Amino acid sequence: MAEASTRVVREYETIREVRGPLVIVEGISDAAYDEIVEVELPNGEKRRGRVLETAQGYAVVQVFEGTTGISARGTKVRFLARTLEVKVSDEMLGRIFNGLGDPIDGGPPITSGVWRDINGDPLNPAAREYPEDFIQTGVSAIDGMNTMVRGQKLPIFSGSGLPHNKLAVQIARQATVRTGEEFAVVFAAIGVMHDEALFFKKFFEETGAIKRAALFINLADEPASVRLITPRLALTLAEHLAFDLGMHVLVILTDMTNYCEALREISASREEVPGRQGYPGYMYSDLASIYERAGRAKGKKGSITQMPILTMPNDDITHPIPDLTGYITEGQIVLSRELHNRGIYPPINVLMSLSRLMKEGIGPGKTREDHANVSDQLYAAYSRAVELRSLAAIVGEESLSEIDRKYLRFGEAFEQRFLSQGFFENRSIEETLDLAWEILAILPETELYKIKDEYIRKYHPKYRKKAQQQQ
Amino acid sequence: MGVKGRIIRVAGPLVVAEGMTGIQMYEMVEVGEERLVGEVNRIVGDKAYIQVYESTTGLKPGDPVYGTGAPLSVELGPGLIGKIYDGIQRPLDAIREVAKSIFIRRGIKVPALDRSKKWHFKPSGLKPGDKVSGGDILGEVPETPLITHKVLVPPDVHGVLKWVASEGEYTVEDTIATVEVPGKGEVELKMYHKWPVRKPRPIREKFEPAEPLITGWRVIDTMFPIAKGGTAAIPGPFGSGKTVTLQSLAKWSEARVVIYIGCGERGNEMTDVLVTFPKLKDPWTGRPMMERTILIANTSNMPVAAREASIYTGVTMAEYYRDMGYDVLLVADSTSRWAEALREIAGRLEEMPAEEGYPSYLASRLAEFYGRAGRVRTLGSPERIGSVTITGAVSPPGGDFTEPVTANTKRFIRVFWALDARLAYSRHYPAINWIMSYSAYVETVAEWWHKNVSPKWKQYRDEAYDILLREDELKEIVRLVGTEGLSEKDKLILEVARLIREGFLQQNAFDPIDAFATPQKQWKQLEAIIDFYHAALEAVSKGVTVKQIKDSLAVLMRELVMTRYKVPNDKVEEIDKIKQQLIEGLQKLVEGQRTAPAIAA
């Protein structure tokens, strides 16, 4: 920032080439890498862009709002002698912005605040604090088996038409920590359709959640280059709220698939060597520069918890977008079309879901001592049940052993009672675990080999009943 | 002394500078007014192509570039252990103090080794007039309670010792010896020296890896062992438990020094290591694990060029401790991210891409890296043997093992621990797929097991493995006819295979007892399962059904599985008791069979 401000604004009218979202300006020899550019069209319209490549004699500029209407003649390109910065402040809570951070709710412009580079700096691994505060989302499949902690980045892997928005909203509404501190929500809609944007706006406004939320909305019909900016804006605000002002921030980014499509589009227009399926080879690093902006830090009270949402093209989890995301994030919540079609909400495929930070967030003092064992047992038993279900479909239930048939009944109960819950149903972690025990009791006790004996005697409904009778 | 040129082009981490005549390939350079660290990786005329290890935002044509006259090197000396470095050996905790920020600001220069800390140096007894050469031990420094740091004559110094410091407290910058080197005159030696990261440190001779590197993991030590000085790859899709497995290796393996490279991975994973290692006790010595660990963290959001260098930084440090005579374990998580950094830089250099955009030299770079592993006789005297064991994670896109990084890695490693998403989904951890994995060291380490644990090790190990293979075949049949259609012997195979999977292959990295199993405990568990199988096979051949066995022995079979959690390493004879009860239970069933033969049909 400091080094840029000593230089002056330079103006050029020498556009050599316009290609896709890119403008190549000739004659300039001192454009800085990542410098911000203002493009003024002959009709006076102003657009913003940034320098992607600089050399002696030319600079490659990416125009955020697209190049439609830009002509090689009469268009002025101003190099603004600073990198892409945004003014962030807690004034932005309760407000709605477009994808470039301009207010679109009719309210006044943001006046106070600090200027920050939207790319941020990498958080020093030696300054990080390990996330370990349990977040109760009130959703059994998450709290019980894929526990979220404060400072985690846990995405939802969904498919088109699945209720990921509904689930995200339910989580945003219900998420609490046991100490009762509330989350501020920074919400970035990236390339979403109008109706989706309305759904979120309505939710935030109707529930009053807007008071502690900032919304950045980039619509699908707006230029692709803006999509690369929107999540970074949101995260720059989140970092300010968390690490300067000590707030706990939940960041929801939807839909990261649109972000990646925009990245591919711009990469292609730069004629870069493509990696898998035409996505640029640096997509992993690029996504990491977004997802890694989450966590806790030493000496800072606040935290950033990230929940990116992405739709898997053709429900394919091996597609580069979910694949690279899964390698960066600390787990994933996977939604299943099959469960959704069977009317189960939330349709969480727990077997494919995972929370990597779960182990630190659960147990005595945080949730309950039996939590880890119960979760492991649910996983093992449900995965057996699913396996046996496909076997039974071929050979018939009769050719299964008695124990195997109990597993099938367990599987049914797991989906209908544990997984399934209402949009407004907010289960406490105790309710979730007790429910788990009820369905585990369908199986013989000798099958509960992931649970310590002492917990069986303490929490298994059979012994609980006995204990109650004795009292 | 250095060359000075100026920037003519900036594109991401790649900078091109002109006026660089005299610059060397792989020379370290400083770029821009902030003197960002970079490395030359192509020279054309007076132009140098530079990969910059920090963010290039704000750099512009005309900015200066300074040569340093030396290739990218690391500092090797006391004070490395217990530290966390970035990919080019900058101490991250010191950066935090200098920057006064939780973020990494660029352009910060902090030496890798603390210049003010005093170390207690004790000379080894070499006298002025003695001939010394590279690798000779000049003295010792207690670096941590676990590691006695041997102060070595740098590999490229040979001559006559003129003077050596007496026992006392010195900083790494103090001269502790002078050596008369023919043709160079007197050379001052300090407790540290520099070594270029891309150049393997010389050795005297390499041996075949023959001793197992015990990790405390049953599926590894017993099924797919790794040897000291060996190479292993651990590929798996996300969520299959690569990081947990690697961290467990770093925690529990009997290596004396562990170097853990977080190469393009998650920030919180490094924090996890930083938080847990000081608390965990090394099972071999009872000391905090951080006293034998060096961390290199170049997380996914840190500059991509430094990620490429991080692997070499790590392996150079590993070789340095090997040269002191230690067994070193190097863990690289993940080599795929390193390969991607290579691809990204190659792309910016507009090199001709080979498979999936990776440069054509991907395979040779991988070979060079894994080639730096080995069990060796080091340079210098007294004579000593050390080893570097390399385990690299591979993150194949979509879990596809035929992609270039996995496929090429397979050519240079001897142990392949294939992680399987399906096993992970059912929380079978470690999710090492026993059908796809292999180890070329089974034969070579068998001798050690036979001598130190049990002469029947190989036989029982193979038998357990055969049962697992047979289970895999039977599962296909079950898919067609159901379990009830199988013969009793085959049903028994399925039951025993389940015992092996749940009671032996699975291991809970976070359970205080289960996380680490000594070779003795591993053997007792294996023996119990296989002896039970033999006894049950006999019972079945005498007409007892598998259902009878399960009905009467289910509780005991569960107990056998639970020995993982219930039997600590110093009470392994408990396992024998359960085994005995099981075998007696089987005998009772056989006897019952004799008195009531009518039911058997």
mmCIF file of N, CA, C and O in Angstrom, chain A residues 3 29 31-34 53-56 83 121-122 124 128 130 276 284-285 288 292 323 326-330 332 351 353 356 359 379 383 399 447-451 453, chain B residues 6 8-10 12 56-61 92 102-106 236 239 264 266-268 271 300 307 337 395-398 425-427 498 502 506 510 558 562 566:
data_model
loop_
_atom_site.group_PDB
_atom_site.id
_atom_site.type_symbol
_atom_site.label_atom_id
_atom_site.label_comp_id
_atom_site.label_asym_id
_atom_site.label_seq_id
_atom_site.Cartn_x
_atom_site.Cartn_y
_atom_site.Cartn_z
ATOM 1 N N GLU A 3 3.979 1.606 -0.705
ATOM 2 C CA GLU A 3 4.885 1.817 -1.826
ATOM 3 C C GLU A 3 4.125 2.285 -3.057
ATOM 4 O O GLU A 3 4.659 3.026 -3.875
ATOM 5 N N SER A 29 5.255 1.144 -19.414
ATOM 6 C CA SER A 29 6.384 0.325 -18.993
ATOM 7 C C SER A 29 6.518 0.264 -17.488
ATOM 8 O O SER A 29 7.436 -0.335 -16.970
ATOM 9 N N ALA A 31 3.604 -0.314 -15.278
ATOM 10 C CA ALA A 31 2.422 -0.819 -14.586
ATOM 11 C C ALA A 31 2.888 -1.814 -13.541
ATOM 12 O O ALA A 31 3.768 -2.616 -13.792
ATOM 13 N N ALA A 32 2.301 -1.744 -12.342
ATOM 14 C CA ALA A 32 2.682 -2.683 -11.289
ATOM 15 C C ALA A 32 1.801 -3.919 -11.372
ATOM 16 O O ALA A 32 0.620 -3.817 -11.712
ATOM 17 N N TYR A 33 2.387 -5.053 -11.049
ATOM 18 C CA TYR A 33 1.598 -6.292 -11.040
ATOM 19 C C TYR A 33 0.485 -6.143 -10.015
ATOM 20 O O TYR A 33 0.730 -5.710 -8.883
ATOM 21 N N ASP A 34 -0.759 -6.459 -10.412
ATOM 22 C CA ASP A 34 -1.927 -6.369 -9.543
ATOM 23 C C ASP A 34 -2.411 -4.932 -9.317
ATOM 24 O O ASP A 34 -3.268 -4.695 -8.482
ATOM 25 N N GLU A 53 -0.604 -8.902 -15.978
ATOM 26 C CA GLU A 53 0.759 -9.111 -16.412
ATOM 27 C C GLU A 53 1.315 -7.752 -16.820
ATOM 28 O O GLU A 53 0.606 -6.942 -17.416
ATOM 29 N N THR A 54 2.566 -7.522 -16.478
ATOM 30 C CA THR A 54 3.153 -6.240 -16.851
ATOM 31 C C THR A 54 4.530 -6.472 -17.448
ATOM 32 O O THR A 54 5.244 -7.368 -17.034
ATOM 33 N N ALA A 55 4.867 -5.699 -18.473
ATOM 34 C CA ALA A 55 6.166 -5.849 -19.114
ATOM 35 C C ALA A 55 6.558 -4.501 -19.679
ATOM 36 O O ALA A 55 5.773 -3.546 -19.640
ATOM 37 N N GLN A 56 7.766 -4.438 -20.210
ATOM 38 C CA GLN A 56 8.185 -3.191 -20.831
ATOM 39 C C GLN A 56 7.380 -2.997 -22.102
ATOM 40 O O GLN A 56 7.444 -3.810 -23.009
ATOM 41 N N THR A 83 -3.035 -1.084 -5.315
ATOM 42 C CA THR A 83 -3.583 -2.421 -5.537
ATOM 43 C C THR A 83 -5.044 -2.422 -5.143
ATOM 44 O O THR A 83 -5.543 -1.448 -4.576
ATOM 45 N N ASP A 121 -3.222 -11.295 3.278
ATOM 46 C CA ASP A 121 -1.917 -11.922 3.404
ATOM 47 C C ASP A 121 -2.154 -13.300 4.005
ATOM 48 O O ASP A 121 -3.115 -13.482 4.740
ATOM 49 N N PRO A 122 -1.270 -14.258 3.702
ATOM 50 C CA PRO A 122 -1.486 -15.579 4.317
ATOM 51 C C PRO A 122 -1.318 -15.518 5.830
ATOM 52 O O PRO A 122 -0.404 -14.880 6.339
ATOM 53 N N ASN A 124 -0.070 -16.609 9.189
ATOM 54 C CA ASN A 124 1.142 -17.333 9.594
ATOM 55 C C ASN A 124 0.745 -18.611 10.350
ATOM 56 O O ASN A 124 0.051 -18.526 11.362
ATOM 57 N N ARG A 128 -1.468 -19.315 14.144
ATOM 58 C CA ARG A 128 -2.812 -19.875 14.221
ATOM 59 C C ARG A 128 -3.062 -20.532 15.569
ATOM 60 O O ARG A 128 -2.158 -21.023 16.221
ATOM 61 N N TYR A 130 -5.508 -23.550 17.184
ATOM 62 C CA TYR A 130 -6.267 -24.685 16.633
ATOM 63 C C TYR A 130 -7.751 -24.569 16.989
ATOM 64 O O TYR A 130 -8.089 -24.327 18.146
ATOM 65 N N ARG A 276 -6.709 -29.998 -15.694
ATOM 66 C CA ARG A 276 -7.789 -30.945 -15.919
ATOM 67 C C ARG A 276 -9.081 -30.256 -16.352
ATOM 68 O O ARG A 276 -9.462 -29.245 -15.789
ATOM 69 N N TYR A 284 -6.050 -24.970 -7.755
ATOM 70 C CA TYR A 284 -5.882 -25.398 -6.362
ATOM 71 C C TYR A 284 -5.365 -24.233 -5.503
ATOM 72 O O TYR A 284 -5.935 -23.912 -4.467
ATOM 73 N N SER A 285 -4.276 -23.599 -5.963
ATOM 74 C CA SER A 285 -3.700 -22.492 -5.182
ATOM 75 C C SER A 285 -4.672 -21.331 -5.080
ATOM 76 O O SER A 285 -4.771 -20.674 -4.043
ATOM 77 N N ALA A 288 -7.308 -22.161 -2.626
ATOM 78 C CA ALA A 288 -6.716 -22.130 -1.283
ATOM 79 C C ALA A 288 -6.604 -20.700 -0.774
ATOM 80 O O ALA A 288 -6.762 -20.440 0.417
ATOM 81 N N GLU A 292 -8.424 -20.751 2.719
ATOM 82 C CA GLU A 292 -7.517 -20.689 3.878
ATOM 83 C C GLU A 292 -7.724 -19.426 4.704
ATOM 84 O O GLU A 292 -7.121 -19.280 5.761
ATOM 85 N N ASP A 323 -13.356 -31.757 -6.037
ATOM 86 C CA ASP A 323 -12.134 -32.500 -5.721
ATOM 87 C C ASP A 323 -11.084 -31.575 -5.098
ATOM 88 O O ASP A 323 -10.567 -31.848 -4.020
ATOM 89 N N GLY A 326 -12.213 -30.236 -1.709
ATOM 90 C CA GLY A 326 -12.109 -31.227 -0.633
ATOM 91 C C GLY A 326 -10.691 -31.391 -0.134
ATOM 92 O O GLY A 326 -10.468 -31.723 1.029
ATOM 93 N N TYR A 327 -9.735 -31.159 -1.014
ATOM 94 C CA TYR A 327 -8.337 -31.250 -0.594
ATOM 95 C C TYR A 327 -7.902 -30.065 0.258
ATOM 96 O O TYR A 327 -6.854 -30.091 0.884
ATOM 97 N N ILE A 328 -8.677 -28.971 0.211
ATOM 98 C CA ILE A 328 -8.278 -27.783 0.967
ATOM 99 C C ILE A 328 -9.095 -27.634 2.246
ATOM 100 O O ILE A 328 -8.570 -27.292 3.293
ATOM 101 N N THR A 329 -10.399 -27.905 2.142
ATOM 102 C CA THR A 329 -11.271 -27.649 3.282
ATOM 103 C C THR A 329 -11.095 -28.731 4.342
ATOM 104 O O THR A 329 -10.510 -29.773 4.091
ATOM 105 N N GLU A 330 -11.626 -28.443 5.514
ATOM 106 C CA GLU A 330 -11.470 -29.390 6.617
ATOM 107 C C GLU A 330 -12.694 -30.289 6.707
ATOM 108 O O GLU A 330 -13.388 -30.324 7.716
ATOM 109 N N GLN A 332 -16.187 -32.128 4.508
ATOM 110 C CA GLN A 332 -17.251 -31.743 3.593
ATOM 111 C C GLN A 332 -18.568 -32.379 4.042
ATOM 112 O O GLN A 332 -18.565 -33.454 4.617
ATOM 113 N N LEU A 351 -22.054 -40.932 5.031
ATOM 114 C CA LEU A 351 -20.877 -41.772 4.776
ATOM 115 C C LEU A 351 -19.821 -41.014 3.993
ATOM 116 O O LEU A 351 -18.632 -41.200 4.197
ATOM 117 N N SER A 353 -19.595 -37.745 4.033
ATOM 118 C CA SER A 353 -19.315 -36.487 4.713
ATOM 119 C C SER A 353 -18.249 -36.697 5.775
ATOM 120 O O SER A 353 -18.010 -37.821 6.214
ATOM 121 N N ARG A 356 -13.017 -32.852 9.620
ATOM 122 C CA ARG A 356 -11.669 -33.196 10.067
ATOM 123 C C ARG A 356 -11.343 -32.649 11.445
ATOM 124 O O ARG A 356 -10.410 -33.106 12.080
ATOM 125 N N LYS A 359 -12.667 -34.123 16.114
ATOM 126 C CA LYS A 359 -12.124 -34.755 17.320
ATOM 127 C C LYS A 359 -11.790 -33.748 18.426
ATOM 128 O O LYS A 359 -11.902 -34.046 19.600
ATOM 129 N N TYR A 379 -21.343 -44.680 12.176
ATOM 130 C CA TYR A 379 -20.728 -44.803 10.858
ATOM 131 C C TYR A 379 -20.557 -46.248 10.443
ATOM 132 O O TYR A 379 -20.950 -46.663 9.355
ATOM 133 N N SER A 383 -22.839 -47.944 7.531
ATOM 134 C CA SER A 383 -22.179 -48.353 6.298
ATOM 135 C C SER A 383 -22.413 -49.851 6.050
ATOM 136 O O SER A 383 -22.618 -50.293 4.931
ATOM 137 N N SER A 399 -32.160 -64.572 2.666
ATOM 138 C CA SER A 399 -30.866 -65.244 2.708
ATOM 139 C C SER A 399 -29.866 -64.503 3.586
ATOM 140 O O SER A 399 -28.697 -64.833 3.617
ATOM 141 N N GLU A 447 -22.532 -56.212 18.982
ATOM 142 C CA GLU A 447 -22.154 -55.557 17.727
ATOM 143 C C GLU A 447 -21.585 -54.160 17.966
ATOM 144 O O GLU A 447 -21.054 -53.542 17.062
ATOM 145 N N LEU A 448 -21.749 -53.663 19.173
ATOM 146 C CA LEU A 448 -21.313 -52.283 19.454
ATOM 147 C C LEU A 448 -19.828 -52.272 19.839
ATOM 148 O O LEU A 448 -19.456 -51.880 20.933
ATOM 149 N N TYR A 449 -19.012 -52.718 18.907
ATOM 150 C CA TYR A 449 -17.599 -52.905 19.240
ATOM 151 C C TYR A 449 -16.801 -51.615 19.170
ATOM 152 O O TYR A 449 -15.615 -51.602 19.413
ATOM 153 N N LYS A 450 -17.419 -50.498 18.798
ATOM 154 C CA LYS A 450 -16.680 -49.232 18.777
ATOM 155 C C LYS A 450 -16.942 -48.433 20.048
ATOM 156 O O LYS A 450 -16.452 -47.322 20.184
ATOM 157 N N ILE A 451 -17.802 -48.972 20.912
ATOM 158 C CA ILE A 451 -18.173 -48.200 22.099
ATOM 159 C C ILE A 451 -17.621 -48.875 23.339
ATOM 160 O O ILE A 451 -17.740 -50.083 23.504
ATOM 161 N N ASP A 453 -17.297 -50.193 27.072
ATOM 162 C CA ASP A 453 -18.288 -50.829 27.949
ATOM 163 C C ASP A 453 -18.920 -49.837 28.917
ATOM 164 O O ASP A 453 -20.134 -49.855 29.137
ATOM 165 N N ARG B 6 17.481 -5.324 -14.023
ATOM 166 C CA ARG B 6 16.174 -4.746 -13.720
ATOM 167 C C ARG B 6 15.042 -5.533 -14.389
ATOM 168 O O ARG B 6 15.234 -6.170 -15.432
ATOM 169 N N ILE B 8 11.895 -6.633 -16.459
ATOM 170 C CA ILE B 8 11.229 -6.213 -17.687
ATOM 171 C C ILE B 8 9.833 -6.823 -17.825
ATOM 172 O O ILE B 8 9.051 -6.413 -18.657
ATOM 173 N N ARG B 9 9.514 -7.830 -16.962
ATOM 174 C CA ARG B 9 8.174 -8.413 -17.080
ATOM 175 C C ARG B 9 7.788 -9.103 -15.756
ATOM 176 O O ARG B 9 8.650 -9.706 -15.102
ATOM 177 N N VAL B 10 6.500 -8.994 -15.382
ATOM 178 C CA VAL B 10 6.004 -9.676 -14.193
ATOM 179 C C VAL B 10 4.715 -10.402 -14.564
ATOM 180 O O VAL B 10 3.805 -9.799 -15.110
ATOM 181 N N GLY B 12 2.476 -13.121 -12.388
ATOM 182 C CA GLY B 12 2.337 -13.996 -11.221
ATOM 183 C C GLY B 12 3.682 -14.143 -10.528
ATOM 184 O O GLY B 12 4.399 -13.161 -10.340
ATOM 185 N N THR B 56 4.170 -11.179 -5.625
ATOM 186 C CA THR B 56 4.797 -10.194 -6.508
ATOM 187 C C THR B 56 3.935 -8.958 -6.724
ATOM 188 O O THR B 56 4.246 -8.120 -7.565
ATOM 189 N N THR B 57 2.843 -8.852 -5.974
ATOM 190 C CA THR B 57 1.967 -7.706 -6.113
ATOM 191 C C THR B 57 2.762 -6.397 -5.988
ATOM 192 O O THR B 57 3.557 -6.244 -5.079
ATOM 193 N N GLY B 58 2.543 -5.495 -6.928
ATOM 194 C CA GLY B 58 3.203 -4.184 -6.866
ATOM 195 C C GLY B 58 4.534 -4.106 -7.589
ATOM 196 O O GLY B 58 5.033 -3.014 -7.838
ATOM 197 N N LEU B 59 5.124 -5.236 -7.947
ATOM 198 C CA LEU B 59 6.380 -5.187 -8.709
ATOM 199 C C LEU B 59 6.096 -4.651 -10.107
ATOM 200 O O LEU B 59 5.035 -4.900 -10.666
ATOM 201 N N LYS B 60 7.079 -3.920 -10.692
ATOM 202 C CA LYS B 60 6.837 -3.367 -12.021
ATOM 203 C C LYS B 60 8.133 -3.334 -12.825
ATOM 204 O O LYS B 60 9.228 -3.408 -12.232
ATOM 205 N N PRO B 61 8.009 -3.243 -14.138
ATOM 206 C CA PRO B 61 9.211 -3.157 -14.956
ATOM 207 C C PRO B 61 10.076 -1.989 -14.494
ATOM 208 O O PRO B 61 9.553 -0.935 -14.126
ATOM 209 N N LEU B 92 9.067 -19.179 11.078
ATOM 210 C CA LEU B 92 7.753 -18.529 11.078
ATOM 211 C C LEU B 92 7.440 -17.846 12.405
ATOM 212 O O LEU B 92 6.757 -16.825 12.432
ATOM 213 N N ILE B 102 -0.437 -11.392 12.773
ATOM 214 C CA ILE B 102 -0.745 -12.810 12.593
ATOM 215 C C ILE B 102 -0.585 -13.210 11.126
ATOM 216 O O ILE B 102 -0.644 -14.370 10.793
ATOM 217 N N PHE B 103 -0.394 -12.201 10.257
ATOM 218 C CA PHE B 103 -0.231 -12.496 8.837
ATOM 219 C C PHE B 103 1.240 -12.460 8.453
ATOM 220 O O PHE B 103 2.050 -11.829 9.123
ATOM 221 N N ILE B 104 1.576 -13.150 7.363
ATOM 222 C CA ILE B 104 2.946 -13.137 6.884
ATOM 223 C C ILE B 104 3.103 -11.976 5.925
ATOM 224 O O ILE B 104 2.517 -11.963 4.847
ATOM 225 N N ARG B 105 3.846 -10.960 6.344
ATOM 226 C CA ARG B 105 4.132 -9.856 5.428
ATOM 227 C C ARG B 105 5.358 -10.233 4.633
ATOM 228 O O ARG B 105 6.239 -10.928 5.121
ATOM 229 N N ARG B 106 5.448 -9.710 3.422
ATOM 230 C CA ARG B 106 6.586 -10.121 2.609
ATOM 231 C C ARG B 106 7.796 -9.230 2.872
ATOM 232 O O ARG B 106 7.694 -8.179 3.502
ATOM 233 N N GLY B 236 -4.077 -41.145 -1.868
ATOM 234 C CA GLY B 236 -5.474 -41.335 -1.519
ATOM 235 C C GLY B 236 -6.263 -40.101 -1.825
ATOM 236 O O GLY B 236 -5.741 -38.987 -1.771
ATOM 237 N N GLY B 239 -10.101 -36.922 2.245
ATOM 238 C CA GLY B 239 -10.984 -37.555 3.216
ATOM 239 C C GLY B 239 -10.656 -39.003 3.493
ATOM 240 O O GLY B 239 -11.354 -39.678 4.229
ATOM 241 N N GLY B 264 1.973 -27.170 0.603
ATOM 242 C CA GLY B 264 0.727 -26.823 -0.084
ATOM 243 C C GLY B 264 -0.496 -27.411 0.576
ATOM 244 O O GLY B 264 -1.494 -27.668 -0.086
ATOM 245 N N ARG B 266 -3.097 -27.654 4.378
ATOM 246 C CA ARG B 266 -3.893 -26.752 5.208
ATOM 247 C C ARG B 266 -3.079 -26.131 6.351
ATOM 248 O O ARG B 266 -2.275 -26.801 6.967
ATOM 249 N N GLY B 267 -3.373 -24.867 6.628
ATOM 250 C CA GLY B 267 -2.705 -24.179 7.728
ATOM 251 C C GLY B 267 -2.994 -24.824 9.071
ATOM 252 O O GLY B 267 -2.107 -24.995 9.897
ATOM 253 N N ASN B 268 -4.264 -25.197 9.271
ATOM 254 C CA ASN B 268 -4.632 -25.750 10.571
ATOM 255 C C ASN B 268 -3.937 -27.076 10.855
ATOM 256 O O ASN B 268 -3.772 -27.455 12.001
ATOM 257 N N THR B 271 -0.796 -26.215 12.468
ATOM 258 C CA THR B 271 -1.096 -25.780 13.824
ATOM 259 C C THR B 271 -1.350 -26.984 14.718
ATOM 260 O O THR B 271 -0.899 -27.041 15.858
ATOM 261 N N SER B 300 -1.054 -24.031 1.540
ATOM 262 C CA SER B 300 -1.580 -23.857 0.185
ATOM 263 C C SER B 300 -1.733 -22.401 -0.213
ATOM 264 O O SER B 300 -1.704 -22.080 -1.388
ATOM 265 N N ARG B 307 6.749 -23.284 -2.355
ATOM 266 C CA ARG B 307 6.252 -24.637 -2.163
ATOM 267 C C ARG B 307 7.137 -25.628 -2.915
ATOM 268 O O ARG B 307 7.432 -26.705 -2.431
ATOM 269 N N ARG B 337 1.071 -31.474 -4.455
ATOM 270 C CA ARG B 337 1.042 -30.004 -4.432
ATOM 271 C C ARG B 337 2.380 -29.451 -4.892
ATOM 272 O O ARG B 337 2.462 -28.398 -5.494
ATOM 273 N N SER B 395 -1.790 -36.847 -3.692
ATOM 274 C CA SER B 395 -3.212 -36.501 -3.691
ATOM 275 C C SER B 395 -3.756 -36.582 -5.113
ATOM 276 O O SER B 395 -3.852 -35.570 -5.787
ATOM 277 N N PRO B 396 -4.068 -37.781 -5.576
ATOM 278 C CA PRO B 396 -4.506 -37.909 -6.966
ATOM 279 C C PRO B 396 -5.862 -37.256 -7.190
ATOM 280 O O PRO B 396 -6.766 -37.463 -6.390
ATOM 281 N N PRO B 397 -6.003 -36.467 -8.245
ATOM 282 C CA PRO B 397 -7.307 -35.846 -8.528
ATOM 283 C C PRO B 397 -8.375 -36.926 -8.682
ATOM 284 O O PRO B 397 -8.177 -37.910 -9.388
ATOM 285 N N GLY B 398 -9.460 -36.754 -7.956
ATOM 286 C CA GLY B 398 -10.567 -37.693 -8.060
ATOM 287 C C GLY B 398 -10.211 -39.095 -7.609
ATOM 288 O O GLY B 398 -10.929 -40.048 -7.897
ATOM 289 N N TYR B 425 -15.090 -44.066 4.321
ATOM 290 C CA TYR B 425 -16.516 -43.778 4.512
ATOM 291 C C TYR B 425 -17.090 -44.615 5.642
ATOM 292 O O TYR B 425 -17.977 -44.190 6.360
ATOM 293 N N SER B 426 -16.619 -45.864 5.784
ATOM 294 C CA SER B 426 -17.145 -46.690 6.879
ATOM 295 C C SER B 426 -16.270 -46.557 8.115
ATOM 296 O O SER B 426 -16.340 -47.355 9.020
ATOM 297 N N ARG B 427 -15.429 -45.518 8.137
ATOM 298 C CA ARG B 427 -14.557 -45.197 9.265
ATOM 299 C C ARG B 427 -13.643 -46.374 9.606
ATOM 300 O O ARG B 427 -13.388 -46.662 10.768
ATOM 301 N N ARG B 498 -13.154 -60.628 9.402
ATOM 302 C CA ARG B 498 -13.733 -59.487 10.100
ATOM 303 C C ARG B 498 -12.930 -59.183 11.372
ATOM 304 O O ARG B 498 -12.680 -58.018 11.705
ATOM 305 N N GLU B 502 -11.252 -55.647 11.977
ATOM 306 C CA GLU B 502 -11.661 -54.778 13.081
ATOM 307 C C GLU B 502 -10.710 -54.814 14.267
ATOM 308 O O GLU B 502 -10.553 -53.841 14.982
ATOM 309 N N GLN B 506 -7.583 -52.127 11.708
ATOM 310 C CA GLN B 506 -8.044 -50.813 12.137
ATOM 311 C C GLN B 506 -7.265 -50.369 13.364
ATOM 312 O O GLN B 506 -6.910 -51.185 14.209
ATOM 313 N N PHE B 510 -6.339 -41.674 17.762
ATOM 314 C CA PHE B 510 -6.584 -40.708 18.830
ATOM 315 C C PHE B 510 -6.873 -41.386 20.166
ATOM 316 O O PHE B 510 -7.153 -40.730 21.149
ATOM 317 N N ARG B 558 -15.632 -60.230 20.663
ATOM 318 C CA ARG B 558 -15.619 -58.784 20.810
ATOM 319 C C ARG B 558 -14.476 -58.365 21.733
ATOM 320 O O ARG B 558 -13.790 -57.374 21.483
ATOM 321 N N MET B 562 -11.483 -55.816 21.185
ATOM 322 C CA MET B 562 -11.308 -54.698 22.115
ATOM 323 C C MET B 562 -9.929 -54.672 22.771
ATOM 324 O O MET B 562 -9.599 -53.699 23.459
ATOM 325 N N LYS B 566 -8.087 -52.010 25.218
ATOM 326 C CA LYS B 566 -8.052 -52.380 26.639
ATOM 327 C C LYS B 566 -6.698 -52.865 27.097
ATOM 328 O O LYS B 566 -6.407 -52.818 28.294
#
